[in-house]
PDB file of C-alpha atoms in Angstrom:
ATOM      1  CA  MET A 204       0.000   0.000   0.000  1.00 44.00           C
ATOM      2  CA  GLN A 205       2.788   2.373   0.900  1.00 48.00           C
ATOM      3  CA  ARG A 206       4.531   1.730  -2.423  1.00 45.00           C
ATOM      4  CA  ARG A 207       1.293   2.240  -4.331  1.00 45.00           C
ATOM      5  CA  SER A 208       0.623   5.511  -2.517  1.00 45.00           C
ATOM      6  CA  PHE A 209       4.148   6.747  -3.282  1.00 40.00           C
ATOM      7  CA  ILE A 210       3.711   5.990  -7.008  1.00 41.00           C
ATOM      8  CA  THR A 211       0.368   7.803  -7.059  1.00 43.00           C
ATOM      9  CA  LEU A 212       1.915  10.792  -5.324  1.00 41.00           C
ATOM     10  CA  LEU A 213       4.845  10.827  -7.754  1.00 41.00           C
ATOM     11  CA  ALA A 214       2.523  10.702 -10.766  1.00 43.00           C
ATOM     12  CA  GLY A 215       0.510  13.587  -9.389  1.00 45.00           C
ATOM     13  CA  ALA A 216       3.627  15.676  -8.817  1.00 42.00           C
ATOM     14  CA  ALA A 217       4.774  15.020 -12.375  1.00 42.00           C
ATOM     15  CA  SER A 218       1.503  16.415 -13.680  1.00 42.00           C
ATOM     16  CA  TRP A 219       1.742  19.707 -11.764  1.00 41.00           C
ATOM     17  CA  PRO A 220       3.917  21.600 -14.301  1.00 45.00           C
ATOM     18  CA  SER A 221       1.532  20.666 -17.141  1.00 40.00           C
ATOM     19  CA  ALA A 222      -1.478  21.754 -15.124  1.00 40.00           C
ATOM     20  CA  ALA A 223       0.214  25.038 -14.229  1.00 39.00           C
ATOM     21  CA  ARG A 224       1.074  25.687 -17.869  1.00 38.00           C
ATOM     22  CA  ALA A 225      -2.517  24.996 -18.900  1.00 38.00           C
ATOM     23  CA  GLN A 226      -3.766  27.580 -16.402  1.00 39.00           C
ATOM     24  CA  GLN A 227      -1.353  30.267 -17.614  1.00 44.00           C
ATOM     25  CA  LYS A 228      -2.820  32.787 -20.081  1.00 51.00           C
ATOM     26  CA  ALA A 229      -1.367  32.420 -23.575  1.00 81.00           C
ATOM     27  CA  MET A 230       0.662  35.317 -24.959  1.00 93.00           C
ATOM     28  CA  PRO A 231      -1.757  37.880 -26.485  1.00 97.00           C
ATOM     29  CA  VAL A 232      -1.664  38.339 -30.256  1.00 98.00           C
ATOM     30  CA  ILE A 233      -2.274  41.538 -32.213  1.00 98.00           C
ATOM     31  CA  GLY A 234      -3.246  41.303 -35.870  1.00 98.00           C
ATOM     32  CA  TYR A 235      -1.706  44.239 -37.738  1.00 98.00           C
ATOM     33  CA  LEU A 236      -3.473  45.021 -41.031  1.00 97.00           C
ATOM     34  CA  ASN A 237      -1.832  47.541 -43.347  1.00 95.00           C
ATOM     35  CA  SER A 238      -2.616  48.538 -46.925  1.00 90.00           C
ATOM     36  CA  ASN A 239       1.044  49.213 -47.728  1.00 88.00           C
ATOM     37  CA  SER A 240       4.278  47.325 -46.959  1.00 88.00           C
ATOM     38  CA  LEU A 241       6.771  47.176 -44.105  1.00 89.00           C
ATOM     39  CA  ALA A 242       9.407  48.806 -46.324  1.00 86.00           C
ATOM     40  CA  THR A 243       7.290  51.943 -46.733  1.00 84.00           C
ATOM     41  CA  THR A 244       5.939  52.159 -43.172  1.00 88.00           C
ATOM     42  CA  ALA A 245       8.818  50.912 -40.980  1.00 90.00           C
ATOM     43  CA  PRO A 246       9.121  54.173 -38.959  1.00 90.00           C
ATOM     44  CA  LEU A 247       5.383  54.073 -38.241  1.00 92.00           C
ATOM     45  CA  VAL A 248       5.558  50.451 -37.106  1.00 95.00           C
ATOM     46  CA  ALA A 249       8.388  51.496 -34.766  1.00 96.00           C
ATOM     47  CA  ALA A 250       6.174  54.269 -33.343  1.00 96.00           C
ATOM     48  CA  PHE A 251       3.331  51.755 -32.915  1.00 97.00           C
ATOM     49  CA  ARG A 252       5.656  49.460 -30.956  1.00 97.00           C
ATOM     50  CA  LYS A 253       6.621  52.405 -28.715  1.00 98.00           C
ATOM     51  CA  GLY A 254       2.957  52.935 -27.919  1.00 97.00           C
ATOM     52  CA  LEU A 255       2.674  49.302 -26.883  1.00 98.00           C
ATOM     53  CA  ALA A 256       5.846  49.604 -24.805  1.00 98.00           C
ATOM     54  CA  ASP A 257       4.258  52.541 -22.952  1.00 97.00           C
ATOM     55  CA  LEU A 258       1.717  50.004 -21.670  1.00 97.00           C
ATOM     56  CA  GLY A 259       4.329  47.366 -20.877  1.00 97.00           C
ATOM     57  CA  TYR A 260       4.074  45.222 -24.018  1.00 98.00           C
ATOM     58  CA  THR A 261       7.140  44.094 -25.946  1.00 97.00           C
ATOM     59  CA  GLU A 262       6.887  41.933 -29.053  1.00 96.00           C
ATOM     60  CA  GLY A 263       8.505  38.537 -28.514  1.00 94.00           C
ATOM     61  CA  GLN A 264       8.475  38.843 -24.722  1.00 96.00           C
ATOM     62  CA  ASN A 265       4.850  39.175 -23.653  1.00 97.00           C
ATOM     63  CA  LEU A 266       3.195  39.893 -27.008  1.00 97.00           C
ATOM     64  CA  ALA A 267       3.016  38.484 -30.533  1.00 97.00           C
ATOM     65  CA  ILE A 268       2.128  40.499 -33.649  1.00 97.00           C
ATOM     66  CA  GLU A 269       0.767  38.938 -36.845  1.00 97.00           C
ATOM     67  CA  PHE A 270       1.489  41.333 -39.728  1.00 97.00           C
ATOM     68  CA  ARG A 271      -0.591  41.400 -42.917  1.00 97.00           C
ATOM     69  CA  TRP A 272       0.492  43.695 -45.769  1.00 96.00           C
ATOM     70  CA  ALA A 273      -1.679  44.504 -48.810  1.00 93.00           C
ATOM     71  CA  GLU A 274       1.290  45.995 -50.706  1.00 89.00           C
ATOM     72  CA  GLY A 275      -0.840  48.853 -52.042  1.00 81.00           C
ATOM     73  CA  HIS A 276      -3.642  46.586 -53.311  1.00 86.00           C
ATOM     74  CA  TYR A 277      -6.821  47.557 -51.484  1.00 87.00           C
ATOM     75  CA  ASP A 278      -8.675  44.563 -52.931  1.00 91.00           C
ATOM     76  CA  ARG A 279      -6.485  42.217 -50.855  1.00 95.00           C
ATOM     77  CA  LEU A 280      -7.548  43.731 -47.545  1.00 95.00           C
ATOM     78  CA  PRO A 281     -10.822  41.773 -47.028  1.00 97.00           C
ATOM     79  CA  GLU A 282      -9.027  38.426 -47.374  1.00 98.00           C
ATOM     80  CA  LEU A 283      -6.198  39.503 -45.079  1.00 98.00           C
ATOM     81  CA  ALA A 284      -8.653  40.788 -42.470  1.00 98.00           C
ATOM     82  CA  ALA A 285     -10.674  37.565 -42.660  1.00 98.00           C
ATOM     83  CA  ASP A 286      -7.492  35.568 -42.071  1.00 98.00           C
ATOM     84  CA  LEU A 287      -6.711  37.526 -38.894  1.00 98.00           C
ATOM     85  CA  ALA A 288     -10.274  37.094 -37.657  1.00 98.00           C
ATOM     86  CA  ALA A 289     -10.116  33.339 -38.312  1.00 97.00           C
ATOM     87  CA  ARG A 290      -6.935  33.149 -36.233  1.00 96.00           C
ATOM     88  CA  LYS A 291      -8.876  34.743 -33.349  1.00 96.00           C
ATOM     89  CA  VAL A 292      -6.261  37.383 -32.570  1.00 98.00           C
ATOM     90  CA  ASP A 293      -6.915  39.467 -29.453  1.00 98.00           C
ATOM     91  CA  VAL A 294      -6.944  42.833 -31.249  1.00 98.00           C
ATOM     92  CA  ILE A 295      -6.887  43.883 -34.905  1.00 98.00           C
ATOM     93  CA  VAL A 296      -4.991  47.101 -35.624  1.00 98.00           C
ATOM     94  CA  ALA A 297      -6.202  48.428 -38.984  1.00 97.00           C
ATOM     95  CA  THR A 298      -3.840  51.093 -40.294  1.00 93.00           C
ATOM     96  CA  THR A 299      -3.152  53.342 -43.300  1.00 86.00           C
ATOM     97  CA  GLY A 300      -6.635  54.533 -43.971  1.00 80.00           C
ATOM     98  CA  VAL A 301     -10.295  53.731 -44.300  1.00 85.00           C
ATOM     99  CA  PRO A 302     -10.024  50.643 -46.583  1.00 89.00           C
ATOM    100  CA  SER A 303      -8.146  48.737 -43.855  1.00 93.00           C
ATOM    101  CA  VAL A 304     -10.634  49.460 -41.086  1.00 94.00           C
ATOM    102  CA  ARG A 305     -13.613  48.749 -43.340  1.00 94.00           C
ATOM    103  CA  ALA A 306     -12.123  45.360 -44.184  1.00 96.00           C
ATOM    104  CA  ALA A 307     -11.493  44.615 -40.503  1.00 97.00           C
ATOM    105  CA  LYS A 308     -14.981  45.735 -39.486  1.00 96.00           C
ATOM    106  CA  ALA A 309     -16.527  43.496 -42.161  1.00 97.00           C
ATOM    107  CA  ALA A 310     -14.432  40.530 -40.963  1.00 97.00           C
ATOM    108  CA  THR A 311     -15.474  40.580 -37.296  1.00 97.00           C
ATOM    109  CA  ALA A 312     -18.044  42.094 -34.964  1.00 96.00           C
ATOM    110  CA  SER A 313     -16.433  40.682 -31.811  1.00 96.00           C
ATOM    111  CA  ILE A 314     -12.642  41.131 -31.994  1.00 98.00           C
ATOM    112  CA  PRO A 315     -11.633  44.651 -30.848  1.00 98.00           C
ATOM    113  CA  ILE A 316     -10.397  46.880 -33.692  1.00 98.00           C
ATOM    114  CA  VAL A 317      -8.134  49.929 -33.353  1.00 98.00           C
ATOM    115  CA  PHE A 318      -7.788  52.128 -36.435  1.00 96.00           C
ATOM    116  CA  ASP A 319      -6.102  55.194 -37.776  1.00 92.00           C
ATOM    117  CA  ALA A 320      -8.166  57.106 -40.325  1.00 84.00           C
ATOM    118  CA  GLY A 321      -7.749  60.358 -42.190  1.00 78.00           C
ATOM    119  CA  ALA A 322     -11.494  60.977 -42.487  1.00 78.00           C
ATOM    120  CA  ASP A 323     -14.483  61.378 -40.165  1.00 84.00           C
ATOM    121  CA  PRO A 324     -15.210  57.866 -38.783  1.00 88.00           C
ATOM    122  CA  VAL A 325     -18.753  58.834 -37.770  1.00 90.00           C
ATOM    123  CA  ALA A 326     -19.667  59.996 -41.279  1.00 85.00           C
ATOM    124  CA  LEU A 327     -18.162  56.769 -42.649  1.00 84.00           C
ATOM    125  CA  GLY A 328     -20.245  54.636 -40.276  1.00 88.00           C
ATOM    126  CA  LEU A 329     -17.231  53.177 -38.491  1.00 90.00           C
ATOM    127  CA  VAL A 330     -18.324  54.340 -35.025  1.00 93.00           C
ATOM    128  CA  ALA A 331     -21.523  55.677 -33.476  1.00 92.00           C
ATOM    129  CA  SER A 332     -19.835  58.814 -32.139  1.00 93.00           C
ATOM    130  CA  LEU A 333     -16.365  60.089 -31.325  1.00 93.00           C
ATOM    131  CA  ALA A 334     -17.023  60.220 -27.579  1.00 94.00           C
ATOM    132  CA  ARG A 335     -18.791  56.844 -27.346  1.00 93.00           C
ATOM    133  CA  PRO A 336     -17.781  54.703 -30.326  1.00 94.00           C
ATOM    134  CA  GLY A 337     -19.941  51.709 -29.350  1.00 90.00           C
ATOM    135  CA  GLY A 338     -19.380  48.274 -30.842  1.00 93.00           C
ATOM    136  CA  ASN A 339     -15.891  46.825 -31.248  1.00 96.00           C
ATOM    137  CA  VAL A 340     -14.149  49.696 -33.053  1.00 96.00           C
ATOM    138  CA  THR A 341     -12.204  52.759 -31.878  1.00 96.00           C
ATOM    139  CA  GLY A 342      -8.978  54.544 -32.792  1.00 96.00           C
ATOM    140  CA  ILE A 343      -7.368  57.769 -33.930  1.00 94.00           C
ATOM    141  CA  ALA A 344      -9.005  60.033 -36.530  1.00 91.00           C
ATOM    142  CA  PHE A 345      -6.507  62.598 -37.759  1.00 81.00           C
ATOM    143  CA  MET A 346      -8.840  64.067 -40.384  1.00 75.00           C
ATOM    144  CA  THR A 347      -6.074  64.691 -42.916  1.00 77.00           C
ATOM    145  CA  ALA A 348      -8.418  64.210 -45.884  1.00 71.00           C
ATOM    146  CA  GLY A 349     -10.461  67.149 -44.622  1.00 79.00           C
ATOM    147  CA  LEU A 350      -7.392  69.399 -44.650  1.00 89.00           C
ATOM    148  CA  THR A 351      -7.238  69.618 -48.458  1.00 92.00           C
ATOM    149  CA  PRO A 352      -8.921  73.070 -48.565  1.00 94.00           C
ATOM    150  CA  LYS A 353      -6.377  74.353 -46.022  1.00 94.00           C
ATOM    151  CA  ARG A 354      -3.517  72.956 -48.114  1.00 96.00           C
ATOM    152  CA  LEU A 355      -4.956  74.731 -51.165  1.00 96.00           C
ATOM    153  CA  GLU A 356      -5.053  77.980 -49.194  1.00 96.00           C
ATOM    154  CA  LEU A 357      -1.421  77.581 -48.066  1.00 97.00           C
ATOM    155  CA  LEU A 358      -0.222  76.729 -51.575  1.00 97.00           C
ATOM    156  CA  SER A 359      -2.058  79.746 -52.986  1.00 96.00           C
ATOM    157  CA  GLU A 360      -0.235  81.966 -50.497  1.00 96.00           C
ATOM    158  CA  LEU A 361       3.055  80.515 -51.674  1.00 96.00           C
ATOM    159  CA  VAL A 362       2.260  80.828 -55.408  1.00 96.00           C
ATOM    160  CA  PRO A 363      -0.310  83.671 -55.494  1.00 95.00           C
ATOM    161  CA  ARG A 364      -0.145  84.090 -59.279  1.00 93.00           C
ATOM    162  CA  ALA A 365      -1.111  80.468 -59.974  1.00 94.00           C
ATOM    163  CA  LYS A 366      -4.424  80.274 -61.827  1.00 94.00           C
ATOM    164  CA  VAL A 367      -4.447  76.486 -62.207  1.00 96.00           C
ATOM    165  CA  ILE A 368      -3.570  74.088 -59.375  1.00 97.00           C
ATOM    166  CA  GLY A 369      -3.561  70.340 -59.685  1.00 97.00           C
ATOM    167  CA  LEU A 370      -5.015  67.869 -57.165  1.00 98.00           C
ATOM    168  CA  LEU A 371      -3.536  64.373 -57.267  1.00 97.00           C
ATOM    169  CA  VAL A 372      -6.003  61.734 -56.000  1.00 96.00           C
ATOM    170  CA  ASN A 373      -6.303  57.962 -55.988  1.00 93.00           C
ATOM    171  CA  PRO A 374      -9.635  56.905 -57.569  1.00 92.00           C
ATOM    172  CA  LYS A 375      -9.458  53.593 -55.664  1.00 86.00           C
ATOM    173  CA  ASN A 376      -9.717  55.325 -52.303  1.00 83.00           C
ATOM    174  CA  PRO A 377     -13.287  55.642 -50.947  1.00 78.00           C
ATOM    175  CA  GLN A 378     -12.448  59.095 -49.560  1.00 81.00           C
ATOM    176  CA  THR A 379     -11.560  60.538 -52.961  1.00 89.00           C
ATOM    177  CA  GLU A 380     -15.022  61.784 -53.901  1.00 89.00           C
ATOM    178  CA  GLY A 381     -15.272  63.848 -50.720  1.00 86.00           C
ATOM    179  CA  ILE A 382     -11.724  65.172 -51.077  1.00 89.00           C
ATOM    180  CA  VAL A 383     -12.418  66.363 -54.627  1.00 94.00           C
ATOM    181  CA  ARG A 384     -15.753  67.923 -53.685  1.00 93.00           C
ATOM    182  CA  ASP A 385     -14.259  69.910 -50.782  1.00 92.00           C
ATOM    183  CA  ALA A 386     -11.262  71.017 -52.852  1.00 94.00           C
ATOM    184  CA  GLN A 387     -13.419  72.209 -55.757  1.00 96.00           C
ATOM    185  CA  GLU A 388     -15.555  74.270 -53.411  1.00 95.00           C
ATOM    186  CA  ALA A 389     -12.452  75.844 -51.861  1.00 95.00           C
ATOM    187  CA  ALA A 390     -10.947  76.531 -55.308  1.00 96.00           C
ATOM    188  CA  ARG A 391     -14.089  78.348 -56.466  1.00 95.00           C
ATOM    189  CA  ALA A 392     -14.002  80.492 -53.318  1.00 94.00           C
ATOM    190  CA  ILE A 393     -10.500  81.800 -54.093  1.00 94.00           C
ATOM    191  CA  GLY A 394     -10.892  81.946 -57.874  1.00 95.00           C
ATOM    192  CA  VAL A 395      -8.516  79.129 -58.791  1.00 95.00           C
ATOM    193  CA  GLU A 396      -9.095  76.447 -61.416  1.00 95.00           C
ATOM    194  CA  LEU A 397      -8.585  72.951 -59.989  1.00 96.00           C
ATOM    195  CA  GLN A 398      -7.188  70.242 -62.263  1.00 97.00           C
ATOM    196  CA  ILE A 399      -8.084  66.743 -60.998  1.00 97.00           C
ATOM    197  CA  LEU A 400      -5.373  64.146 -61.641  1.00 97.00           C
ATOM    198  CA  ASN A 401      -6.236  60.498 -60.992  1.00 97.00           C
ATOM    199  CA  ALA A 402      -3.482  58.000 -60.185  1.00 96.00           C
ATOM    200  CA  GLY A 403      -3.866  54.532 -58.729  1.00 91.00           C
ATOM    201  CA  THR A 404      -0.683  53.026 -60.184  1.00 91.00           C
ATOM    202  CA  GLU A 405       2.904  54.211 -60.549  1.00 91.00           C
ATOM    203  CA  ALA A 406       2.469  54.589 -64.312  1.00 95.00           C
ATOM    204  CA  GLU A 407      -0.555  56.803 -63.701  1.00 96.00           C
ATOM    205  CA  ILE A 408       1.492  58.977 -61.331  1.00 96.00           C
ATOM    206  CA  ASP A 409       3.955  59.600 -64.179  1.00 95.00           C
ATOM    207  CA  SER A 410       1.071  60.385 -66.544  1.00 96.00           C
ATOM    208  CA  ALA A 411      -0.473  62.759 -64.023  1.00 96.00           C
ATOM    209  CA  PHE A 412       2.723  64.800 -63.761  1.00 95.00           C
ATOM    210  CA  ALA A 413       3.009  64.875 -67.554  1.00 94.00           C
ATOM    211  CA  ALA A 414      -0.540  66.237 -67.782  1.00 94.00           C
ATOM    212  CA  LEU A 415       0.255  68.780 -65.081  1.00 93.00           C
ATOM    213  CA  THR A 416       3.227  70.070 -67.061  1.00 88.00           C
ATOM    214  CA  GLN A 417       1.188  70.337 -70.254  1.00 90.00           C
ATOM    215  CA  SER A 418      -1.499  72.396 -68.536  1.00 90.00           C
ATOM    216  CA  HIS A 419       1.134  74.779 -67.098  1.00 88.00           C
ATOM    217  CA  ALA A 420      -0.363  74.416 -63.615  1.00 93.00           C
ATOM    218  CA  GLY A 421       1.167  76.691 -61.011  1.00 95.00           C
ATOM    219  CA  GLY A 422       1.180  74.117 -58.228  1.00 97.00           C
ATOM    220  CA  LEU A 423       0.015  70.721 -57.004  1.00 98.00           C
ATOM    221  CA  ILE A 424      -1.729  69.307 -53.945  1.00 97.00           C
ATOM    222  CA  ALA A 425      -0.691  65.703 -53.308  1.00 96.00           C
ATOM    223  CA  GLY A 426      -3.879  64.067 -52.054  1.00 89.00           C
ATOM    224  CA  ALA A 427      -4.137  62.296 -48.717  1.00 83.00           C
ATOM    225  CA  ASP A 428      -3.728  58.637 -49.624  1.00 85.00           C
ATOM    226  CA  PRO A 429      -1.619  55.709 -48.325  1.00 83.00           C
ATOM    227  CA  PHE A 430      -0.651  54.861 -51.917  1.00 87.00           C
ATOM    228  CA  PHE A 431       1.010  58.260 -52.316  1.00 91.00           C
ATOM    229  CA  ASN A 432       2.598  58.124 -48.858  1.00 86.00           C
ATOM    230  CA  ALA A 433       4.322  54.889 -49.838  1.00 84.00           C
ATOM    231  CA  ARG A 434       5.753  56.591 -52.939  1.00 90.00           C
ATOM    232  CA  ARG A 435       7.076  59.665 -51.217  1.00 91.00           C
ATOM    233  CA  GLU A 436      10.457  59.708 -52.953  1.00 93.00           C
ATOM    234  CA  ARG A 437       8.849  59.321 -56.379  1.00 95.00           C
ATOM    235  CA  LEU A 438       6.425  62.205 -55.877  1.00 97.00           C
ATOM    236  CA  ILE A 439       9.152  64.497 -54.543  1.00 97.00           C
ATOM    237  CA  ALA A 440      11.457  63.653 -57.458  1.00 97.00           C
ATOM    238  CA  LEU A 441       8.759  64.216 -60.094  1.00 97.00           C
ATOM    239  CA  ALA A 442       7.754  67.534 -58.539  1.00 96.00           C
ATOM    240  CA  ALA A 443      11.391  68.675 -58.542  1.00 96.00           C
ATOM    241  CA  ARG A 444      11.977  67.506 -62.113  1.00 95.00           C
ATOM    242  CA  GLY A 445       8.872  69.296 -63.362  1.00 94.00           C
ATOM    243  CA  GLY A 446       9.483  72.409 -61.269  1.00 95.00           C
ATOM    244  CA  VAL A 447       6.050  72.067 -59.675  1.00 96.00           C
ATOM    245  CA  PRO A 448       5.483  73.667 -56.253  1.00 97.00           C
ATOM    246  CA  THR A 449       3.752  70.902 -54.302  1.00 98.00           C
ATOM    247  CA  ILE A 450       2.147  70.659 -50.878  1.00 98.00           C
ATOM    248  CA  TYR A 451       1.934  67.324 -49.051  1.00 97.00           C
ATOM    249  CA  GLN A 452       0.151  65.967 -45.994  1.00 91.00           C
ATOM    250  CA  TYR A 453       3.029  64.877 -43.697  1.00 90.00           C
ATOM    251  CA  ARG A 454       6.254  66.510 -42.511  1.00 91.00           C
ATOM    252  CA  GLU A 455       8.282  63.556 -43.813  1.00 92.00           C
ATOM    253  CA  PHE A 456       7.654  64.814 -47.354  1.00 95.00           C
ATOM    254  CA  ALA A 457       9.141  68.225 -46.566  1.00 96.00           C
ATOM    255  CA  THR A 458      12.086  66.880 -44.567  1.00 95.00           C
ATOM    256  CA  GLU A 459      12.985  64.617 -47.492  1.00 95.00           C
ATOM    257  CA  GLY A 460      12.959  67.384 -50.083  1.00 97.00           C
ATOM    258  CA  GLY A 461       9.323  68.317 -50.681  1.00 97.00           C
ATOM    259  CA  LEU A 462       8.432  72.008 -50.703  1.00 98.00           C
ATOM    260  CA  ILE A 463       5.781  72.279 -47.987  1.00 98.00           C
ATOM    261  CA  SER A 464       3.586  70.033 -45.840  1.00 97.00           C
ATOM    262  CA  TYR A 465       0.602  70.526 -43.575  1.00 96.00           C
ATOM    263  CA  GLY A 466      -0.893  67.813 -41.414  1.00 92.00           C
ATOM    264  CA  PRO A 467      -0.637  65.842 -38.179  1.00 90.00           C
ATOM    265  CA  ASN A 468       2.504  64.248 -36.793  1.00 90.00           C
ATOM    266  CA  ILE A 469       1.855  60.772 -38.157  1.00 88.00           C
ATOM    267  CA  ALA A 470       4.446  59.057 -35.944  1.00 90.00           C
ATOM    268  CA  ALA A 471       2.667  60.452 -32.875  1.00 91.00           C
ATOM    269  CA  VAL A 472      -0.629  59.095 -34.250  1.00 91.00           C
ATOM    270  CA  TYR A 473       0.808  55.599 -34.595  1.00 94.00           C
ATOM    271  CA  ARG A 474       2.192  55.715 -31.068  1.00 95.00           C
ATOM    272  CA  ARG A 475      -1.299  56.505 -29.803  1.00 95.00           C
ATOM    273  CA  VAL A 476      -2.686  53.611 -31.847  1.00 96.00           C
ATOM    274  CA  GLY A 477      -0.212  51.323 -30.081  1.00 97.00           C
ATOM    275  CA  SER A 478      -1.226  52.731 -26.721  1.00 97.00           C
ATOM    276  CA  TYR A 479      -4.913  52.073 -27.444  1.00 97.00           C
ATOM    277  CA  ALA A 480      -4.145  48.505 -28.474  1.00 98.00           C
ATOM    278  CA  GLY A 481      -2.262  48.043 -25.202  1.00 98.00           C
ATOM    279  CA  ARG A 482      -5.145  49.420 -23.160  1.00 98.00           C
ATOM    280  CA  ILE A 483      -7.520  46.977 -24.806  1.00 98.00           C
ATOM    281  CA  LEU A 484      -5.176  44.081 -24.069  1.00 97.00           C
ATOM    282  CA  LYS A 485      -5.308  45.172 -20.423  1.00 97.00           C
ATOM    283  CA  GLY A 486      -9.084  44.844 -20.411  1.00 96.00           C
ATOM    284  CA  GLU A 487     -10.596  48.125 -21.596  1.00 97.00           C
ATOM    285  CA  LYS A 488     -13.405  47.982 -24.161  1.00 96.00           C
ATOM    286  CA  PRO A 489     -13.297  49.749 -27.550  1.00 96.00           C
ATOM    287  CA  ALA A 490     -16.840  50.996 -26.953  1.00 94.00           C
ATOM    288  CA  ASP A 491     -15.614  52.956 -23.919  1.00 94.00           C
ATOM    289  CA  LEU A 492     -12.478  54.439 -25.510  1.00 96.00           C
ATOM    290  CA  PRO A 493     -13.277  57.709 -27.330  1.00 96.00           C
ATOM    291  CA  VAL A 494     -11.928  58.230 -30.818  1.00 95.00           C
ATOM    292  CA  GLN A 495      -8.952  60.565 -30.425  1.00 94.00           C
ATOM    293  CA  ARG A 496      -8.012  63.449 -32.719  1.00 89.00           C
ATOM    294  CA  PRO A 497      -4.753  65.399 -33.056  1.00 84.00           C
ATOM    295  CA  ALA A 498      -4.726  68.638 -31.113  1.00 77.00           C
ATOM    296  CA  THR A 499      -2.386  70.380 -33.559  1.00 83.00           C
ATOM    297  CA  PHE A 500      -1.242  70.236 -37.179  1.00 91.00           C
ATOM    298  CA  GLU A 501       2.288  70.954 -38.375  1.00 94.00           C
ATOM    299  CA  LEU A 502       3.285  73.368 -41.124  1.00 97.00           C
ATOM    300  CA  VAL A 503       6.760  72.542 -42.451  1.00 97.00           C
ATOM    301  CA  ILE A 504       8.511  74.548 -45.186  1.00 98.00           C
ATOM    302  CA  ASN A 505      11.676  73.528 -47.011  1.00 98.00           C
ATOM    303  CA  LEU A 506      13.549  76.701 -48.008  1.00 97.00           C
ATOM    304  CA  LYS A 507      16.161  74.731 -49.944  1.00 97.00           C
ATOM    305  CA  THR A 508      13.456  73.389 -52.228  1.00 97.00           C
ATOM    306  CA  ALA A 509      11.809  76.810 -52.487  1.00 97.00           C
ATOM    307  CA  LYS A 510      15.126  78.295 -53.648  1.00 97.00           C
ATOM    308  CA  ALA A 511      15.592  75.496 -56.199  1.00 96.00           C
ATOM    309  CA  LEU A 512      12.123  76.293 -57.574  1.00 96.00           C
ATOM    310  CA  GLY A 513      12.864  80.009 -57.689  1.00 95.00           C
ATOM    311  CA  LEU A 514      10.241  80.807 -55.036  1.00 96.00           C
ATOM    312  CA  THR A 515      10.349  83.446 -52.337  1.00 95.00           C
ATOM    313  CA  VAL A 516       8.390  82.286 -49.317  1.00 96.00           C
ATOM    314  CA  PRO A 517       6.336  85.138 -47.792  1.00 95.00           C
ATOM    315  CA  GLN A 518       7.505  86.139 -44.332  1.00 95.00           C
ATOM    316  CA  VAL A 519       3.983  85.803 -42.979  1.00 95.00           C
ATOM    317  CA  LEU A 520       3.991  82.147 -44.035  1.00 95.00           C
ATOM    318  CA  LEU A 521       7.426  81.527 -42.523  1.00 96.00           C
ATOM    319  CA  ALA A 522       6.250  83.055 -39.250  1.00 96.00           C
ATOM    320  CA  ARG A 523       3.400  80.543 -39.061  1.00 95.00           C
ATOM    321  CA  ALA A 524       5.588  77.523 -39.839  1.00 96.00           C
ATOM    322  CA  ASP A 525       6.282  74.969 -37.103  1.00 95.00           C
ATOM    323  CA  GLU A 526       9.539  74.032 -38.815  1.00 96.00           C
ATOM    324  CA  VAL A 527      11.627  75.695 -41.508  1.00 97.00           C
ATOM    325  CA  ILE A 528      14.295  73.624 -43.247  1.00 96.00           C
ATOM    326  CA  GLU A 529      17.207  75.805 -44.436  1.00 91.00           C
TER     327      GLU A 529
END
């Protein structure tokens, strides 16, 4: 009997580690859905990871991240989002615009979703309200698409004699119709003709700049679109080659050689997205986390590029700039 009892006790002790492991919570997993590629968004992914670190989460230590990249093809997003939902990740982070979050929202009504979006998420039906999103979706709305009229105003100050200004948009983006409508209204108000240039491929970007040169446009607004953000170097180079004064949405364009930019600090936005994802992992509900918006927008002017284009930047514009690159 004593021997039998000892064997039973030994068997029970051997099972303790397995039982303890079974009771431990598995490492949480974030599904990261992005319409571009890692190569074009690496600094933003780094900012996202910093936001997670602010909440105590480090990839590979107490967190796993499943990345899904659409490589600029919006039509791939629904399948990628469905794959993340099928894997039952703990949170889906839908980044680089409205197409990503729409795909994620269509894929699941139960997994929490954190987004970044350049348009009004209430108007798009993504959330019930900014203060009380409801459902399983919340995030950061930086409203950059709605800043197109302001960018037109700033560009007109820089090139006051321009009678024709181009607007480069991606026809595949669901926000494009609203962007064009708002820009046309603003152009009529200041007496400028707006030339709409559609580009959803790299070849179409080249064609758009060729058309811009032929029309002798006095400037260009690069539309708010992830496709254009991922081709920052190409847009800057074409604008320089054609001698076209161009305004962009993020400071990274101006710091890398673009003439002028006006918009939110996108790295700060991605850090806040990471922070929201971390808060949800700690137990907060998307329905209770208000949609955040940037408090300020940055105006950055590159004087080197202005000089190369033969432009004199008005002092009143320089005085309003958050950063001037000399």
